[in-house]
């Protein structure tokens, strides 16, 4: 096998939560380009279906849209069953679904805190649990959690304590799952992006020059990257190319955390 062949995902099945837009859509497209059957898994049915159809026509891959709220365990379990029936056992799970609620810590309601932690951390756990069970039954796989530099550093100037706590939680979850599931040939890794130009940050770039400049000052590279920048790293972590990489967190942030 040549070095580039090791990045191919032909015949593999990849679930991408939040695959309908933003980073998830770019990752779903990258995995499809590498040859995988791709499952777009998010709440909004219409955009999920549209994105899955567009990725299929752009890449020639087989795709499937499965509506799921990652905080609803019954839906997550049913999603994995649907994927097994349609494509077979998932080989790759990308836990990408995530939100932020930016309010000062002293004003954050319990409900807001729970919402962020439930989607970003509990949702990722539920998807890992059910995809992991299928992978255990069927010879292994690769789980990639889309975490954030916010797992390691404070963000400034926006207040986002729930977000940072949830992403730090993904760090511990990844270490423990990698350890518990190594014997089943399941690798678990995190990617930790800096600022990426999606709906989550575009609004700030357009409407809040002070905040956008505060972010840029900490980056070594000048530009806030498009979501497609993350595709090659996630294909690497999903494929045989990273067969000896597990329990790892890879930062991809234009140098944000160096400064
Ligand atoms: P977007 O706001 O563009 O997309 C969020 C995605 O999550 C949507 O696809 C949404 O789909 C899905 N989602 C939200 N809640 C749920 C839920 N309960 N169940 C299933 N799907 C859900 O965000 P980004 O693309 O910017 O972010 C994607 C990931 O990348 C997040 O985990 C985020 O924390 C992380 N990240 C983003 C960075 C950035 O700068 N943009 C930087 C670092 C990390 P739907 O609403 O249809 O359910």
Coordinates of N, CA, C and O in Angstrom, one line a residue, residues 108-188:
X108 N -24.8 33.2 33.9 CA -25.2 32.0 33.1 C -26.3 31.2 33.9 O -26.0 30.8 35.1
X109 N -27.4 30.9 33.3 CA -28.4 30.1 34.1 C -28.0 28.6 34.0 O -27.3 28.2 33.2
X110 N -28.6 27.9 35.0 CA -28.3 26.4 35.0 C -28.8 25.8 33.7 O -28.1 24.9 33.2
X111 N -29.9 26.3 33.2 CA -30.5 25.7 32.0 C -29.5 25.9 30.8 O -29.3 25.0 30.0
X112 N -28.9 27.1 30.7 CA -27.9 27.4 29.7 C -26.7 26.5 29.8 O -26.2 26.0 28.8
X113 N -26.2 26.4 31.0 CA -25.0 25.6 31.3 C -25.3 24.1 30.8 O -24.5 23.5 30.1
X114 N -26.5 23.6 31.3 CA -26.8 22.2 31.0 C -27.0 22.0 29.5 O -26.6 21.0 28.9
X115 N -27.5 23.0 28.8 CA -27.7 22.9 27.3 C -26.4 22.7 26.6 O -26.2 21.8 25.7
X116 N -25.4 23.5 27.0 CA -24.1 23.5 26.3 C -23.4 22.2 26.6 O -22.9 21.5 25.7
X117 N -23.4 21.8 27.9 CA -22.7 20.6 28.3 C -23.4 19.3 27.7 O -22.8 18.4 27.2
X118 N -24.8 19.4 27.6 CA -25.5 18.3 27.2 C -25.2 18.0 25.7 O -25.1 16.9 25.3
X119 N -25.2 19.1 24.9 CA -24.9 18.8 23.4 C -23.5 18.5 23.2 O -23.1 17.5 22.5
X120 N -22.6 19.4 23.7 CA -21.1 19.2 23.4 C -20.5 18.0 24.0 O -19.6 17.4 23.4
X121 N -20.9 17.7 25.2 CA -20.2 16.6 25.9 C -21.0 15.3 26.0 O -20.6 14.2 25.6
X122 N -22.2 15.5 26.6 CA -23.1 14.3 26.8 C -23.5 13.7 25.4 O -23.5 12.5 25.2
X123 N -23.8 14.6 24.5 CA -24.1 14.1 23.1 C -23.0 13.4 22.5 O -23.2 12.3 21.9
X124 N -21.8 13.9 22.7 CA -20.6 13.2 22.1 C -20.5 11.8 22.8 O -20.1 10.8 22.1
X125 N -20.7 11.8 24.1 CA -20.6 10.5 24.8 C -21.6 9.5 24.3 O -21.3 8.3 24.0
X126 N -22.9 9.9 24.1 CA -23.9 9.0 23.7 C -23.7 8.4 22.3 O -23.9 7.3 22.0
X127 N -23.2 9.3 21.4 CA -22.8 8.8 20.0 C -21.7 7.9 20.1 O -21.7 6.8 19.4
X128 N -20.7 8.2 20.9 CA -19.5 7.3 21.1 C -20.0 5.9 21.7 O -19.5 4.9 21.2
X129 N -20.8 6.0 22.6 CA -21.3 4.8 23.3 C -22.0 3.8 22.3 O -21.6 2.6 22.2
X130 N -22.9 4.4 21.5 CA -23.7 3.5 20.6 C -22.9 3.1 19.3 O -22.9 2.0 18.9
X131 N -22.1 4.1 18.8 CA -21.3 3.7 17.6 C -20.2 2.8 18.1 O -19.8 1.8 17.5
X132 N -19.7 3.0 19.3 CA -18.6 2.2 19.9 C -19.1 0.8 20.1 O -18.3 -0.2 19.9
X133 N -20.3 0.6 20.6 CA -20.8 -0.8 20.8 C -20.8 -1.5 19.5 O -20.5 -2.7 19.4
X134 N -21.3 -0.8 18.4 CA -21.3 -1.5 17.1 C -19.8 -1.8 16.6 O -19.6 -2.9 16.1
X135 N -18.9 -0.9 16.9 CA -17.5 -1.1 16.5 C -16.9 -2.3 17.3 O -16.1 -3.1 16.7
X136 N -17.3 -2.4 18.6 CA -16.8 -3.5 19.4 C -17.2 -4.8 18.8 O -16.5 -5.8 18.7
X137 N -18.5 -4.8 18.4 CA -19.1 -6.1 17.8 C -18.4 -6.4 16.5 O -18.4 -7.6 16.0
X138 N -17.8 -5.4 15.8 CA -17.5 -5.7 14.4 C -16.0 -5.3 14.0 O -15.8 -4.8 12.9
X139 N -15.1 -5.3 15.0 CA -13.7 -5.3 14.6 C -13.0 -3.9 14.7 O -11.9 -3.7 14.2
X140 N -13.7 -2.9 15.3 CA -13.0 -1.7 15.6 C -13.4 -0.5 14.8 O -14.4 -0.6 14.0
X141 N -12.7 0.6 14.9 CA -13.0 1.8 14.2 C -12.3 3.0 14.7 O -11.3 2.8 15.5
X142 N -12.7 4.2 14.3 CA -12.0 5.4 14.7 C -13.0 6.5 15.1 O -14.0 6.7 14.3
X143 N -12.9 7.0 16.3 CA -13.7 8.1 16.7 C -12.9 9.4 16.8 O -11.8 9.4 17.4
X144 N -13.5 10.4 16.2 CA -12.8 11.7 16.2 C -13.8 12.7 16.8 O -14.9 12.9 16.3
X145 N -13.4 13.4 17.9 CA -14.2 14.4 18.5 C -13.7 15.8 18.1 O -12.5 16.1 18.2
X146 N -14.6 16.6 17.6 CA -14.3 18.0 17.2 C -14.3 18.8 18.5 O -15.4 19.1 19.0
X147 N -13.2 18.9 19.2 CA -13.1 19.7 20.4 C -12.8 21.1 20.0 O -13.4 21.7 19.1
X148 N -11.9 21.8 20.7 CA -11.5 23.2 20.4 C -10.3 23.5 21.2 O -10.0 22.9 22.2
X149 N -9.6 24.6 20.8 CA -8.5 25.1 21.6 C -9.1 25.5 23.0 O -8.4 25.6 24.0
X150 N -10.4 25.8 23.0 CA -11.1 26.2 24.3 C -11.0 25.1 25.3 O -11.3 25.3 26.5
X151 N -10.6 23.9 24.9 CA -10.4 22.8 25.9 C -9.2 23.1 26.8 O -9.1 22.6 27.9
X152 N -8.2 23.9 26.2 CA -6.9 24.1 26.9 C -6.7 25.6 27.4 O -5.9 25.8 28.3
X153 N -7.3 26.5 26.6 CA -7.0 27.9 27.0 C -8.3 28.7 27.2 O -9.4 28.3 26.7
X154 N -8.2 29.8 27.9 CA -9.4 30.7 28.0 C -9.5 31.5 26.7 O -8.5 31.8 26.0
X155 N -10.8 31.8 26.4 CA -11.0 32.7 25.2 C -11.2 34.1 25.7 O -11.7 34.3 26.8
X156 N -10.8 35.0 24.9 CA -10.9 36.4 25.2 C -11.3 37.2 24.0 O -10.8 36.9 22.9
X157 N -12.2 38.2 24.0 CA -12.9 38.7 25.2 C -14.3 38.1 25.5 O -14.9 38.5 26.4
X158 N -14.7 37.1 24.7 CA -16.1 36.6 24.9 C -16.2 35.7 26.1 O -15.3 34.9 26.3
X159 N -17.3 35.8 26.8 CA -17.5 34.9 28.0 C -18.1 33.6 27.5 O -19.2 33.6 26.9
X160 N -17.5 32.4 27.8 CA -18.1 31.2 27.4 C -17.7 30.0 28.3 O -17.2 29.0 27.8
X161 N -18.0 30.1 29.5 CA -17.5 29.1 30.5 C -18.1 27.7 30.2 O -17.4 26.7 30.4
X162 N -19.3 27.7 29.9 CA -19.9 26.4 29.6 C -19.3 25.7 28.5 O -19.0 24.5 28.5
X163 N -19.0 26.4 27.4 CA -18.4 25.9 26.2 C -17.0 25.3 26.5 O -16.7 24.2 26.2
X164 N -16.2 26.1 27.2 CA -14.8 25.7 27.5 C -14.8 24.5 28.4 O -14.0 23.6 28.3
X165 N -15.7 24.5 29.4 CA -15.8 23.3 30.3 C -16.2 22.0 29.5 O -15.7 21.0 29.7
X166 N -17.2 22.2 28.6 CA -17.6 21.0 27.8 C -16.5 20.5 26.9 O -16.3 19.3 26.8
X167 N -15.7 21.4 26.4 CA -14.6 21.0 25.5 C -13.5 20.3 26.3 O -12.8 19.4 25.9
X168 N -13.2 20.9 27.5 CA -12.2 20.2 28.4 C -12.7 18.8 28.8 O -11.9 17.9 28.9
X169 N -14.0 18.7 28.9 CA -14.6 17.4 29.2 C -14.3 16.4 28.1 O -14.1 15.2 28.4
X170 N -14.3 16.8 26.9 CA -14.0 15.9 25.8 C -12.6 15.4 25.8 O -12.3 14.3 25.3
X171 N -11.7 16.2 26.4 CA -10.3 15.7 26.6 C -10.3 14.5 27.5 O -9.7 13.5 27.1
X172 N -10.9 14.6 28.6 CA -10.9 13.4 29.5 C -11.7 12.2 28.9 O -11.3 11.1 29.1
X173 N -12.8 12.5 28.3 CA -13.6 11.4 27.7 C -12.7 10.7 26.6 O -12.7 9.5 26.6
X174 N -12.0 11.5 25.8 CA -11.2 10.9 24.8 C -10.1 10.0 25.4 O -9.9 8.8 24.9
X175 N -9.5 10.5 26.4 CA -8.4 9.6 27.0 C -8.9 8.3 27.5 O -8.3 7.3 27.3
X176 N -10.1 8.4 28.2 CA -10.6 7.2 28.9 C -11.1 6.2 27.8 O -10.9 5.0 27.9
X177 N -11.9 6.7 26.8 CA -12.4 5.8 25.8 C -11.2 5.2 25.0 O -11.3 4.0 24.7
X178 N -10.2 6.0 24.7 CA -9.1 5.4 24.0 C -8.5 4.3 24.8 O -8.1 3.2 24.3
X179 N -8.4 4.4 26.1 CA -7.8 3.4 27.0 C -8.7 2.2 27.1 O -8.3 1.1 26.9
X180 N -10.0 2.4 27.3 CA -11.0 1.3 27.5 C -11.2 0.5 26.2 O -11.4 -0.7 26.3
X181 N -11.1 1.2 25.1 CA -11.5 0.5 23.8 C -10.3 0.1 22.9 O -10.5 -0.4 21.8
X182 N -9.0 0.3 23.5 CA -7.9 0.0 22.6 C -7.9 -1.5 22.3 O -7.6 -2.0 21.2
X183 N -8.4 -2.3 23.3 CA -8.4 -3.8 23.1 C -9.4 -4.2 22.0 O -9.3 -5.3 21.4
X184 N -10.3 -3.3 21.6 CA -11.2 -3.6 20.5 C -10.8 -2.9 19.2 O -11.6 -2.8 18.3
X185 N -9.6 -2.4 19.2 CA -9.1 -1.7 18.0 C -9.9 -0.5 17.6 O -10.1 -0.2 16.4
X186 N -10.4 0.2 18.6 CA -11.1 1.5 18.4 C -10.1 2.6 18.9 O -9.7 2.6 20.0
X187 N -9.8 3.4 17.9 CA -8.9 4.6 18.3 C -9.8 5.8 18.5 O -10.8 6.0 17.9
X188 N -9.4 6.6 19.5 CA -10.2 7.8 19.8 C -9.3 9.0 19.9 O -8.3 9.0 20.7

